[in-house]
PDB file of C-alpha atoms and ligand atoms in Angstrom:
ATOM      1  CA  UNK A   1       0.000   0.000   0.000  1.00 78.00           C
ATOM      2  CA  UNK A   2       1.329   3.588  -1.083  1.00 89.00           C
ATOM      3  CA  UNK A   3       2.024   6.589   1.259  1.00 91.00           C
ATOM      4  CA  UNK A   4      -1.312   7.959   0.323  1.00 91.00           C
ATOM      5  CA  UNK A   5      -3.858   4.958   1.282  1.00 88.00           C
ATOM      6  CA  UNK A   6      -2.163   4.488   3.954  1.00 91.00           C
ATOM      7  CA  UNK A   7      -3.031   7.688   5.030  1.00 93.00           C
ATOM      8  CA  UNK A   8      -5.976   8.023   3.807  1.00 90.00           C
ATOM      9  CA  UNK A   9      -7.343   4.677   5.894  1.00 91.00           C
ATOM     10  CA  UNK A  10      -5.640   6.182   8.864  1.00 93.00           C
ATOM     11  CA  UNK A  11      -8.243   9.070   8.536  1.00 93.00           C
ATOM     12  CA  UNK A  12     -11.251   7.205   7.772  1.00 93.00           C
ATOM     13  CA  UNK A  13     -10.287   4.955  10.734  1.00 93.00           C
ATOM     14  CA  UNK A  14      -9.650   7.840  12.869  1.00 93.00           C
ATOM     15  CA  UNK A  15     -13.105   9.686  11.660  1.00 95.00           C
ATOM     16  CA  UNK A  16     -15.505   6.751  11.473  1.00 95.00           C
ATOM     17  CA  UNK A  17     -14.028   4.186  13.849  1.00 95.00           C
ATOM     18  CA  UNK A  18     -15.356   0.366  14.538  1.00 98.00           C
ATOM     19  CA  UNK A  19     -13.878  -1.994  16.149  1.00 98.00           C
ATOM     20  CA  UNK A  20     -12.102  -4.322  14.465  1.00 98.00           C
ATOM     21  CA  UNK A  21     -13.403  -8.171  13.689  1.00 98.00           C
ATOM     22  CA  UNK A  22     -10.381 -10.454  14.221  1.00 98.00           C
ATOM     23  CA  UNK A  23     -11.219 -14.151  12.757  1.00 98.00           C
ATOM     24  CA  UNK A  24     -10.028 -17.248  14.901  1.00 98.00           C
ATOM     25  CA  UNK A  25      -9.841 -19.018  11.712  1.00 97.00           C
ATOM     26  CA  UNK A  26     -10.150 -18.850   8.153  1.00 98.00           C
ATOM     27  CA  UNK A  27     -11.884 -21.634   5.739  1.00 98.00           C
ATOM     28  CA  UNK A  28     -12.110 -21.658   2.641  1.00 98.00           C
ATOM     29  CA  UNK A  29     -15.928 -22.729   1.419  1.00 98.00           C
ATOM     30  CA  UNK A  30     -15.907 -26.050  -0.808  1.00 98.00           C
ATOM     31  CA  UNK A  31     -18.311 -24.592  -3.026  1.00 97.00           C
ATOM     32  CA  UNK A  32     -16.921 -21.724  -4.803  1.00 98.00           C
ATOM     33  CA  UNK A  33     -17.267 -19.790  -8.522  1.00 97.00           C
ATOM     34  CA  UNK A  34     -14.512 -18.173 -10.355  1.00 95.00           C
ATOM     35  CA  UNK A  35     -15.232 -14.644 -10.967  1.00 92.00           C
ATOM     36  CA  UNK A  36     -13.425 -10.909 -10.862  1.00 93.00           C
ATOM     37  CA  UNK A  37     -14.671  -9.457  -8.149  1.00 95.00           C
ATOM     38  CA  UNK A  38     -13.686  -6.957  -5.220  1.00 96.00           C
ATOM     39  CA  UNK A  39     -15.319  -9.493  -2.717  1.00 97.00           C
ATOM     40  CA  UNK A  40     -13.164 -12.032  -3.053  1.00 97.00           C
ATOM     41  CA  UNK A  41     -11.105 -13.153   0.130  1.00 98.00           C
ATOM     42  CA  UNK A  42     -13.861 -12.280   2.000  1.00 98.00           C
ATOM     43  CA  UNK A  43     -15.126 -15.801   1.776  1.00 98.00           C
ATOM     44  CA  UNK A  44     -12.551 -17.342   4.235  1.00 98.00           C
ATOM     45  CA  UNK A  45     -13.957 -15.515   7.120  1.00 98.00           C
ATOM     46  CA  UNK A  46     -17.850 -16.051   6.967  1.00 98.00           C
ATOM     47  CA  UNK A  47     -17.878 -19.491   8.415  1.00 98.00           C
ATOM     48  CA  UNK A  48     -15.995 -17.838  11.546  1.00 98.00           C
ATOM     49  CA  UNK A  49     -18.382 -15.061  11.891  1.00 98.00           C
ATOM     50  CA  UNK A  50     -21.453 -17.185  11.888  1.00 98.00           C
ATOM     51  CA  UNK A  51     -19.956 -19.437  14.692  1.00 98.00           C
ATOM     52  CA  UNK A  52     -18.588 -17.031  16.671  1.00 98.00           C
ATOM     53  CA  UNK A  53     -21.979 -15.141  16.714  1.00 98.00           C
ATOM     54  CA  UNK A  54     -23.767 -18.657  16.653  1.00 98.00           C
ATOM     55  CA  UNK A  55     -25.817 -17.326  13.641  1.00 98.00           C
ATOM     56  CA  UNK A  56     -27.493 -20.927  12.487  1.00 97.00           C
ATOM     57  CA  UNK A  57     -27.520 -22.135   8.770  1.00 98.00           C
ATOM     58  CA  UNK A  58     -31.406 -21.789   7.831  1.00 98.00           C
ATOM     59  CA  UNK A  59     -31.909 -18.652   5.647  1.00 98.00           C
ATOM     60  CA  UNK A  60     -29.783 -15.718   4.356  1.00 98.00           C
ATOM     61  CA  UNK A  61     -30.910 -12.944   2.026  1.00 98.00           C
ATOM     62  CA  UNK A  62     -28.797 -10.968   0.245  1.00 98.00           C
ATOM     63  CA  UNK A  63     -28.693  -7.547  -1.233  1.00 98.00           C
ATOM     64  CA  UNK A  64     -26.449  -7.188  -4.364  1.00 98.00           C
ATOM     65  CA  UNK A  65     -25.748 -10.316  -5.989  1.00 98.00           C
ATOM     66  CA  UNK A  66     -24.084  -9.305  -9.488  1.00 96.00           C
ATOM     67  CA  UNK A  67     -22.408 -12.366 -10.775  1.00 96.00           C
ATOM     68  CA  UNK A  68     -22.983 -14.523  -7.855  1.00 98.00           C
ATOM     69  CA  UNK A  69     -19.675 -14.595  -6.305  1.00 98.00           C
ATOM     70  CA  UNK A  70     -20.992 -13.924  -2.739  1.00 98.00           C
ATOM     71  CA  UNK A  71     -24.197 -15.456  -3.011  1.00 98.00           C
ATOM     72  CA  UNK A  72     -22.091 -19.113  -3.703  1.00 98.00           C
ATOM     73  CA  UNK A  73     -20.168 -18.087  -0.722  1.00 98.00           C
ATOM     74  CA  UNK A  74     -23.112 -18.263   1.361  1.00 98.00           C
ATOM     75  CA  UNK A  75     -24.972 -21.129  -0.283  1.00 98.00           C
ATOM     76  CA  UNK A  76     -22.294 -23.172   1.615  1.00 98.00           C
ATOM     77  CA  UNK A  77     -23.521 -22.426   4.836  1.00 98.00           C
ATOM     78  CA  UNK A  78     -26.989 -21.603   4.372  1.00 98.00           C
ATOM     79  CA  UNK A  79     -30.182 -24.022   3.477  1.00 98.00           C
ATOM     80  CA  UNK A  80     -31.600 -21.020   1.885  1.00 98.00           C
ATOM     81  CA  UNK A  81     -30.255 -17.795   0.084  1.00 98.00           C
ATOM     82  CA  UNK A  82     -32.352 -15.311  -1.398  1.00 98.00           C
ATOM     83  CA  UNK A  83     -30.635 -12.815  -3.770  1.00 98.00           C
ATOM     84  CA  UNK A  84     -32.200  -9.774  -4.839  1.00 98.00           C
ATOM     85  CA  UNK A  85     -30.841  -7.588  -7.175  1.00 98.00           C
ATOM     86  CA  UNK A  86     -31.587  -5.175 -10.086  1.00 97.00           C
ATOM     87  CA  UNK A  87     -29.393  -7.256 -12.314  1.00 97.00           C
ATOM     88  CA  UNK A  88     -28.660  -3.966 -14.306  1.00 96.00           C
ATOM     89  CA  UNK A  89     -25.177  -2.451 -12.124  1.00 95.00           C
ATOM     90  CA  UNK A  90     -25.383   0.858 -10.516  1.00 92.00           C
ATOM     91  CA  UNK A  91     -23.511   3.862 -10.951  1.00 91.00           C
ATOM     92  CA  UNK A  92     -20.186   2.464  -8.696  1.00 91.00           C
ATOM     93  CA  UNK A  93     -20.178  -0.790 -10.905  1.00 91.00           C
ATOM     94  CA  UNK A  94     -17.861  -1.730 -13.688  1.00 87.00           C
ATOM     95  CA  UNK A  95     -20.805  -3.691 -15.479  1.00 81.00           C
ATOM     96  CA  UNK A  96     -23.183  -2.311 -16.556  1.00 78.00           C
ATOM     97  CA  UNK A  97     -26.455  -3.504 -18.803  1.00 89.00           C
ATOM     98  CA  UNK A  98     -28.760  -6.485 -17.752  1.00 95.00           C
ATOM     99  CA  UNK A  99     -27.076  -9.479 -16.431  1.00 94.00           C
ATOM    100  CA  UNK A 100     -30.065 -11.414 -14.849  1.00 97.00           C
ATOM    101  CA  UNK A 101     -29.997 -14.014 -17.479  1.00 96.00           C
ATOM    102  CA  UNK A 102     -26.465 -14.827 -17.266  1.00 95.00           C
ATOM    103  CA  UNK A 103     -26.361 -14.872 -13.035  1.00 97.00           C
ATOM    104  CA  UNK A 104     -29.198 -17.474 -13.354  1.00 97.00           C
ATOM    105  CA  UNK A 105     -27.808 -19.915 -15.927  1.00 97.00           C
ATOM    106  CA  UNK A 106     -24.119 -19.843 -14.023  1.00 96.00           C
ATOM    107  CA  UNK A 107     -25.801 -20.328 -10.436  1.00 98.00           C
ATOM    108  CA  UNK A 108     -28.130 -22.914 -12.021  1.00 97.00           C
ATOM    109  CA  UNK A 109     -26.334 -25.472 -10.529  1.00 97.00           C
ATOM    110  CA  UNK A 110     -26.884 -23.946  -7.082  1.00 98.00           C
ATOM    111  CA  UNK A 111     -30.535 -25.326  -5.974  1.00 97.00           C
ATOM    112  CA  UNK A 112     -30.816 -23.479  -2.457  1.00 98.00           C
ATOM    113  CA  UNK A 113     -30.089 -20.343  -4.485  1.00 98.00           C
ATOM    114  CA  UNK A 114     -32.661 -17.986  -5.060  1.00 98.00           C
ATOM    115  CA  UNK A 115     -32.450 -15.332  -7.216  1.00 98.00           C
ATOM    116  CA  UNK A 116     -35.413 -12.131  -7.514  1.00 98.00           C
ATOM    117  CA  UNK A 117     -34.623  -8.784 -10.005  1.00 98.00           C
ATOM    118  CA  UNK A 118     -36.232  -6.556  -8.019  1.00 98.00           C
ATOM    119  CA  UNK A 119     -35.204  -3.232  -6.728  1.00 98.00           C
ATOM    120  CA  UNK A 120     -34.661  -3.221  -2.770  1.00 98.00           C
ATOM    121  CA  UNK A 121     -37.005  -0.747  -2.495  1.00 98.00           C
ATOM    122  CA  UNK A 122     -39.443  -3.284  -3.459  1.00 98.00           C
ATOM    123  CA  UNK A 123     -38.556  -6.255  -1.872  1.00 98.00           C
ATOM    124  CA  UNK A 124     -38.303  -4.627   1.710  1.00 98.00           C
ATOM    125  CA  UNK A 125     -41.992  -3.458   0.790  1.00 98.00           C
ATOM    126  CA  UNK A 126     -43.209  -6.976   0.827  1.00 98.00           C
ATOM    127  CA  UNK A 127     -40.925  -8.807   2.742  1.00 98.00           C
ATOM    128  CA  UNK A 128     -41.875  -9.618   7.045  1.00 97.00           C
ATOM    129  CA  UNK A 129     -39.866 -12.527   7.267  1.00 98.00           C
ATOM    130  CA  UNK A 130     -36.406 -12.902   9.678  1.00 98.00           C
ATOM    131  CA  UNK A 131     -33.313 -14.347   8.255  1.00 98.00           C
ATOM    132  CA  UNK A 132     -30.281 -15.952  10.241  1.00 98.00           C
ATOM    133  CA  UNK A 133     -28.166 -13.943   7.923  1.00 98.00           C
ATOM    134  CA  UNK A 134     -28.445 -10.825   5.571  1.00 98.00           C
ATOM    135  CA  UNK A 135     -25.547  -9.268   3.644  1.00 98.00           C
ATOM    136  CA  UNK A 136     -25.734  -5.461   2.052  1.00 98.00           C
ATOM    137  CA  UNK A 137     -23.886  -4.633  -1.341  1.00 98.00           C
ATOM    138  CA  UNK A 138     -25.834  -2.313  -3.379  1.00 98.00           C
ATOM    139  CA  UNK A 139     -24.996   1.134  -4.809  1.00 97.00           C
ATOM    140  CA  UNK A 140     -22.682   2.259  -2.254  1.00 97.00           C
ATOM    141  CA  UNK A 141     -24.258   5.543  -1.204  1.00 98.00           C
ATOM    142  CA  UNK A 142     -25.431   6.500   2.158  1.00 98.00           C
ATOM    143  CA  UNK A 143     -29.333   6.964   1.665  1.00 98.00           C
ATOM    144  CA  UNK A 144     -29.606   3.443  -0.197  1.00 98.00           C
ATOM    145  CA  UNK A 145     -27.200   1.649   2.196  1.00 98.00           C
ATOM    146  CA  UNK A 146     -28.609   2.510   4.868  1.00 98.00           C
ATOM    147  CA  UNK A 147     -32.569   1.803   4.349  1.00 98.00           C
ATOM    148  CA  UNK A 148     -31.512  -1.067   3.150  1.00 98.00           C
ATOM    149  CA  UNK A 149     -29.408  -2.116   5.482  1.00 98.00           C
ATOM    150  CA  UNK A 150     -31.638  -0.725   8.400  1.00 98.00           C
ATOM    151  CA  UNK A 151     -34.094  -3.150   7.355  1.00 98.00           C
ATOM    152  CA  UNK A 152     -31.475  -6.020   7.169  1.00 98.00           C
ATOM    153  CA  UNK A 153     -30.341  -5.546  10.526  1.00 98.00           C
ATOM    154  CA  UNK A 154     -34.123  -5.616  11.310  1.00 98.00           C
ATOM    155  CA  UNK A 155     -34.924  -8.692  10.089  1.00 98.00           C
ATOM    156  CA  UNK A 156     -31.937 -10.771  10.534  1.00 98.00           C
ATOM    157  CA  UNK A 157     -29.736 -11.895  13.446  1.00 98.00           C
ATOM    158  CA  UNK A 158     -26.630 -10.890  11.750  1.00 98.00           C
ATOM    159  CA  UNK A 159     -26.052  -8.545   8.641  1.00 98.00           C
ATOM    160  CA  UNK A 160     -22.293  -7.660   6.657  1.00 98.00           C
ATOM    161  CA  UNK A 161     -22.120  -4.854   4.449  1.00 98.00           C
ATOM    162  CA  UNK A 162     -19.433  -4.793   1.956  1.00 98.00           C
ATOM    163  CA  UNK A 163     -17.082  -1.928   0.959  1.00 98.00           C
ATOM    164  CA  UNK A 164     -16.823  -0.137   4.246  1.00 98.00           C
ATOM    165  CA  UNK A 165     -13.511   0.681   3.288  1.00 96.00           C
ATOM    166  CA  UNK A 166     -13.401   1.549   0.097  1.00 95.00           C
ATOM    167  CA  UNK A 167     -16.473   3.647   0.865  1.00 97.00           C
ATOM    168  CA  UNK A 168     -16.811   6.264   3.944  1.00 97.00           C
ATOM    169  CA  UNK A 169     -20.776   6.367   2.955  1.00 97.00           C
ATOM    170  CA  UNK A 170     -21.124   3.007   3.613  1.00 98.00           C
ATOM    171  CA  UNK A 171     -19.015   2.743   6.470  1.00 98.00           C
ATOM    172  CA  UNK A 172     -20.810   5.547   8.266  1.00 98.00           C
ATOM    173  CA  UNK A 173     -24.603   3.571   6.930  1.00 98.00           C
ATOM    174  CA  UNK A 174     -23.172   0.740   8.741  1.00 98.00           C
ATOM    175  CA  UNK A 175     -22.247   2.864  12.283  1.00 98.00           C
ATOM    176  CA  UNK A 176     -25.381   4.907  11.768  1.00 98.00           C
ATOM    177  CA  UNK A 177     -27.621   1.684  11.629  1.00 98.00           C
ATOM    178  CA  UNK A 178     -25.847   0.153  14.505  1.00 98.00           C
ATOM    179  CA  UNK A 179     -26.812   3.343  16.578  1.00 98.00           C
ATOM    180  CA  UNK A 180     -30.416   2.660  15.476  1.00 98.00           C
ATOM    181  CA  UNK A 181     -30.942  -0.972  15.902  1.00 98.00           C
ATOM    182  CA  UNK A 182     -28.371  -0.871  19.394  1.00 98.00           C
ATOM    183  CA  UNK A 183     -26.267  -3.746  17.805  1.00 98.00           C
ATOM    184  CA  UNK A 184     -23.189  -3.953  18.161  1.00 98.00           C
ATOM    185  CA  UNK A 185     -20.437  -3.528  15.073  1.00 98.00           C
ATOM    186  CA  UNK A 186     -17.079  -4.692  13.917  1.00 98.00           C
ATOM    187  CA  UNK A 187     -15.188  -4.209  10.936  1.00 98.00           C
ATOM    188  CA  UNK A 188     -13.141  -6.702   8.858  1.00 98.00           C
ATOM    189  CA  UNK A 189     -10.682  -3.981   7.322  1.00 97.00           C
ATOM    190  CA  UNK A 190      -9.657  -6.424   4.266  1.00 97.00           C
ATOM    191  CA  UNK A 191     -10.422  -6.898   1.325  1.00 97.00           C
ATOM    192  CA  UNK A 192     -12.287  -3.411   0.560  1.00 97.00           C
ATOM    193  CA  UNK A 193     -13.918  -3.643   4.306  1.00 98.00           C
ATOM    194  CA  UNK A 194     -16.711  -6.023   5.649  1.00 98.00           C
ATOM    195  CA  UNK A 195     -18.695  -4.363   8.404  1.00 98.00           C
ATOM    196  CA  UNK A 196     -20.589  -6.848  10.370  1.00 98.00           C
ATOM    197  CA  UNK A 197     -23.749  -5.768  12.455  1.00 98.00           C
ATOM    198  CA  UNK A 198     -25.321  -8.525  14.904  1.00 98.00           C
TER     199      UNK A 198
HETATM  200  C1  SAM B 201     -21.029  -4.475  -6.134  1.00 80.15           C
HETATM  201  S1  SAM B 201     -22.257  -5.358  -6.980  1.00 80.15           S
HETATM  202  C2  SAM B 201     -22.487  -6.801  -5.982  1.00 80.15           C
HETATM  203  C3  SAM B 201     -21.287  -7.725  -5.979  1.00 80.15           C
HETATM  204  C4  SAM B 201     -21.539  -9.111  -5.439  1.00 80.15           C
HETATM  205  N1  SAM B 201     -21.999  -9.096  -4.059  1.00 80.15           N
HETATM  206  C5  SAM B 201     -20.322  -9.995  -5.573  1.00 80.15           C
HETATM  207  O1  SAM B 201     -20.136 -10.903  -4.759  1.00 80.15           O
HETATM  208  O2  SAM B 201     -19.539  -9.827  -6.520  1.00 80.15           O
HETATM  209  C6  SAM B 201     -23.666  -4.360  -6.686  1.00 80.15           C
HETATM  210  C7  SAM B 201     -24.974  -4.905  -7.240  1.00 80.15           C
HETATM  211  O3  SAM B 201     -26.030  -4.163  -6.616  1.00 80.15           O
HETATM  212  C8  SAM B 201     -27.089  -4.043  -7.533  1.00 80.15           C
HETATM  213  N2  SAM B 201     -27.944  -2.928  -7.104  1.00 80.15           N
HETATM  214  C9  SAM B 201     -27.670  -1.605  -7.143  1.00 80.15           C
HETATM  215  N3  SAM B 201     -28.696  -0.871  -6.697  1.00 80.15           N
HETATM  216  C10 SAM B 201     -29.670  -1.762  -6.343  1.00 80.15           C
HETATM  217  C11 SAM B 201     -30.988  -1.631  -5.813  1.00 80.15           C
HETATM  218  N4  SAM B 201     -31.543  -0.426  -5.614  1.00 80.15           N
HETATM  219  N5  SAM B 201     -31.699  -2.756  -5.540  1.00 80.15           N
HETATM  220  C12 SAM B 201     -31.177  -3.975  -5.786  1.00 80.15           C
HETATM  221  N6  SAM B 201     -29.929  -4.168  -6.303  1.00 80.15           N
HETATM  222  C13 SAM B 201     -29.183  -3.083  -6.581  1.00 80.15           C
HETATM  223  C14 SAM B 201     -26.408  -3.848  -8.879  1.00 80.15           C
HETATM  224  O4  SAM B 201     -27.255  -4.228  -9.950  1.00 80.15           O
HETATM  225  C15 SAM B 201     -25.155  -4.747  -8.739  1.00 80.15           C
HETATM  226  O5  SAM B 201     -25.360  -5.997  -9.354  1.00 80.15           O
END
């Protein structure tokens, strides 16, 4: 890392701090897909974070699927994910242009995936049910991440936002929604930042 991220994490951390999640272990999950994608690494901690918070493995729902990669992740240790996504990018995306078509055919293979192209304005419309575990990674601005996120927190016993890192408006969603829901916070500071609310 350069002179210049270095410093500039020292100031987020200094301006928006959390403490930080230390992992006991890392696994790696059998059941993986090969894809680019800023998420990746993050996988080899999610197994420790729902032991150590004693989570279960029934149902996870998950905001911002893209290609997949972290919905796979969690299809290891979950019965049931539900991924909801516009399947179009956003305006912090490299992709852009509809990719629902080729998600579903390349998770296919994955039958306790579930995959919706809906907006999460929608979904959280409709939705009353409570997860074990709920993951955030929309458009990365504050307003989204954090009605989204408030409502994740709301209805699950655990939820993990990505990009809190790379992303001061998500990191400060994720302390914000803490505040509101009186959970407690950490912050894996790898891989682009995983906050984790339970
Ligand atoms: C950073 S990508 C997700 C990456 C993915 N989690 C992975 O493992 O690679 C963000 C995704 O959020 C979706 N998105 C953006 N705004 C959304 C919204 N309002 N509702 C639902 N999905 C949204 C985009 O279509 C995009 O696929």
């Amino acid at each position: 890392m350069g002179l210049r991220s270095k410093l500039k994490k020292y100031f987020l951390h200094k301006r928006l701090p959390i403490e930080t999640y230390i992992p006991n272990r890392k696994t790696k999950p059998s059941k993986m897909i090969e894809i680019v994608t800023a998420w990746e690494g993050l996988e080899l901690i999610i197994e420790d974070i729902i032991d150590r918070f004693s989570i279960g493995n029934d149902s996870c729902i998950e905001f911002g699927v893209e290609f997949g990669y972290s919905s796979v992740v969690f299809s290891n240790y979950f019965k049931e994910v539900v991924g909801v996504d516009i399947f179009i990018g956003d305006e912090h995306t490299d992709h852009k242009g509809d990719h629902y078509e080729k998600t579903k055919a390349s998770l296919s293979k994955f039958e306790n995936i579930k995959l919706v192209k809906s907006d999460y304005r929608d979904w959280i419309k409709e939705d009353t049910r409570n997860y074990d575990f709920s993951h955030v990674d929309i458009v990365h601005n504050y307003k989204e991440t954090f009605e989204c996120g408030l409502w994740a927190a709301q209805h699950s016993k655990c939820t993990v936002f990505h990009d809190t890192e790379s992303f001061p408006e998500v990191r400060r969603a994720v302390i914000d929604i803490a505040k509101a829901t009186g959970k407690n916070v950490y912050n894996y500071p790898y891989h682009n930042g995983l906050g984790i609310i339970v």
